[in-house]
Amino acid sequence: MPKRIDFSKRFDKQFKKSPLEIKIAFKNGTNIFCYAAGETGEGLRGLTIKKLMVDEGSRMSREFFIAVLPMLSVIKGSMDIASTPCGKEGYFYDCSKDEHYKKFYVSAEYCPRHSKEFLESQKKMMSKLEYAQEYLAHFLDELRRVF
């Protein structure tokens, strides 16, 4: 079992202004701010961003990314987008095809946090396409087609 680290000793203070705004201040002067961005990024406008971490970016709107890119640009910040694919559309998909972005594809079948038994049960419950998107990180249009 991995050793647990008590990070609380490294904080000057940790506080919440609201459930949608969190700040963690470290003794070395580093701060982590967590804000609710909203669907369009309006909740972040006016800030500069050194490092933006986006989780489930395939579900974020193009407007969100358009709003935050200037905030990253002015201080040469960087952005990491992690996500399960969601069809062949949207900003996340576009980034997966753009040579200026580094890409890492991680199949659940190579992730030690998923047991082989669990993945086998998912294969039985899902269609091949659903499994390919959710667990193999494949971008698929076929799941979104109506006809």
C-alpha positions as a printed Julia matrix, in Angstrom:
147×3 Matrix{Float64}:
   0.0    0.0     0.0
   1.4    3.46   -0.9
   2.54   5.66    1.95
   0.1    8.46    2.78
   1.5   11.96    3.16
  -0.08  14.52    5.48
  -0.09  17.63    3.29
  -1.87  19.71    5.93
   1.49  20.58    7.54
   2.54  22.25    4.29
  -0.37  24.71    4.24
  -0.36  28.19    5.74
  -4.11  28.0     5.65
  -6.85  26.33    3.75
 -10.19  28.02    3.45
 -13.34  28.12    1.4
 -15.14  31.33    0.5
 -17.93  29.3    -1.0
 -18.41  25.77   -2.33
 -17.57  27.17   -5.78
 -14.33  28.94   -4.83
 -11.5   27.23   -2.96
  -8.0   28.5    -2.19
  -5.16  26.48   -0.74
  -2.12  28.52    0.31
   1.2   26.72    0.81
   3.97  27.94    3.1
   6.31  28.37    0.12
   4.0   31.03   -1.35
   2.33  28.81   -3.92
  -1.45  28.98   -4.13
  -3.99  26.69   -5.69
  -7.29  28.29   -6.64
 -10.28  26.19   -7.61
 -13.17  28.02   -9.23
 -16.39  26.97  -10.85
 -15.86  28.03  -14.44
 -19.39  27.53  -15.64
 -20.17  26.09  -19.04
 -18.68  29.04  -20.91
 -15.7   29.98  -18.73
 -17.37  33.19  -17.55
 -16.53  32.34  -13.92
 -12.82  32.64  -14.73
 -12.74  35.78  -16.87
 -10.4   38.46  -15.62
  -7.88  36.04  -14.12
  -4.49  34.98  -15.38
  -3.77  31.29  -15.26
  -0.34  29.71  -14.93
  -1.56  26.09  -14.96
  -5.06  24.99  -15.91
  -6.13  21.43  -15.23
  -9.4   20.44  -16.92
 -11.05  17.16  -15.99
 -13.54  15.56  -18.38
 -12.66  18.16  -21.0
 -14.63  16.38  -23.72
 -17.78  17.54  -21.93
 -16.63  21.18  -21.73
 -17.93  23.63  -24.3
 -15.77  25.21  -26.97
 -16.76  28.58  -25.43
 -15.03  27.57  -22.19
 -11.71  26.98  -23.95
 -12.04  30.16  -26.02
 -12.54  32.11  -22.78
  -9.52  30.65  -20.94
  -6.89  30.54  -23.68
  -6.12  34.3   -23.49
  -5.72  33.97  -19.7
  -3.07  31.32  -20.25
  -1.39  33.14  -23.12
  -0.55  36.39  -21.31
   1.74  34.63  -18.82
   2.74  31.68  -21.0
   0.67  29.29  -18.93
  -0.13  25.72  -19.79
  -3.22  23.54  -19.85
  -3.74  19.84  -19.23
  -7.0   18.32  -20.41
  -7.95  14.86  -19.18
 -11.08  13.15  -20.37
 -12.94  10.15  -21.57
 -13.66  10.7   -25.26
 -17.18  11.73  -26.22
 -17.52  11.38  -29.97
 -15.48  13.0   -32.72
 -16.4   16.59  -32.0
 -15.58  19.43  -29.67
 -12.44  21.14  -28.5
 -11.0   18.09  -26.74
 -11.32  16.01  -29.91
  -9.77  18.84  -31.97
  -6.8   18.92  -29.56
  -6.34  15.18  -30.03
  -5.73  15.86  -33.74
  -3.57  18.98  -33.28
   0.22  18.47  -33.52
   0.83  21.3   -31.02
  -0.65  19.23  -28.19
   1.03  16.3   -26.47
  -1.31  13.35  -26.24
  -1.38  10.4   -23.9
  -3.94   7.64  -24.39
  -4.48   5.36  -21.42
  -6.54   2.25  -21.8
  -8.26   1.02  -18.66
  -6.88  -2.39  -19.52
  -3.41  -1.08  -18.6
  -4.56   0.71  -15.46
  -3.85  -1.28  -12.28
  -6.81   0.37  -10.51
  -9.24  -1.68  -12.64
  -9.39  -5.4   -12.03
  -9.6   -7.76  -14.98
 -12.84  -9.11  -13.5
 -14.4   -5.67  -13.42
 -13.44  -4.93  -17.02
 -14.76  -8.3   -18.16
 -18.08  -7.55  -16.45
 -18.22  -4.18  -18.2
 -17.56  -5.81  -21.58
 -20.57  -8.05  -20.98
 -22.81  -5.15  -19.92
 -21.84  -2.71  -22.67
 -21.79  -2.74  -26.41
 -18.36  -2.99  -28.06
 -18.58   0.7   -28.99
 -19.52   1.82  -25.46
 -16.65  -0.18  -24.0
 -14.2    1.16  -26.59
 -15.07   4.75  -25.73
 -15.32   4.41  -21.95
 -12.43   2.04  -21.27
 -10.16   2.09  -24.32
 -10.19   5.88  -24.91
 -11.41   5.67  -28.51
 -13.1    8.64  -30.16
 -16.24   7.25  -31.77
 -19.0    8.89  -33.78
 -21.0    5.69  -33.96
 -22.33   6.06  -30.39
 -23.92   9.41  -31.2
 -25.74   8.43  -34.38
 -29.51   8.26  -34.31
 -30.0    6.6   -37.72
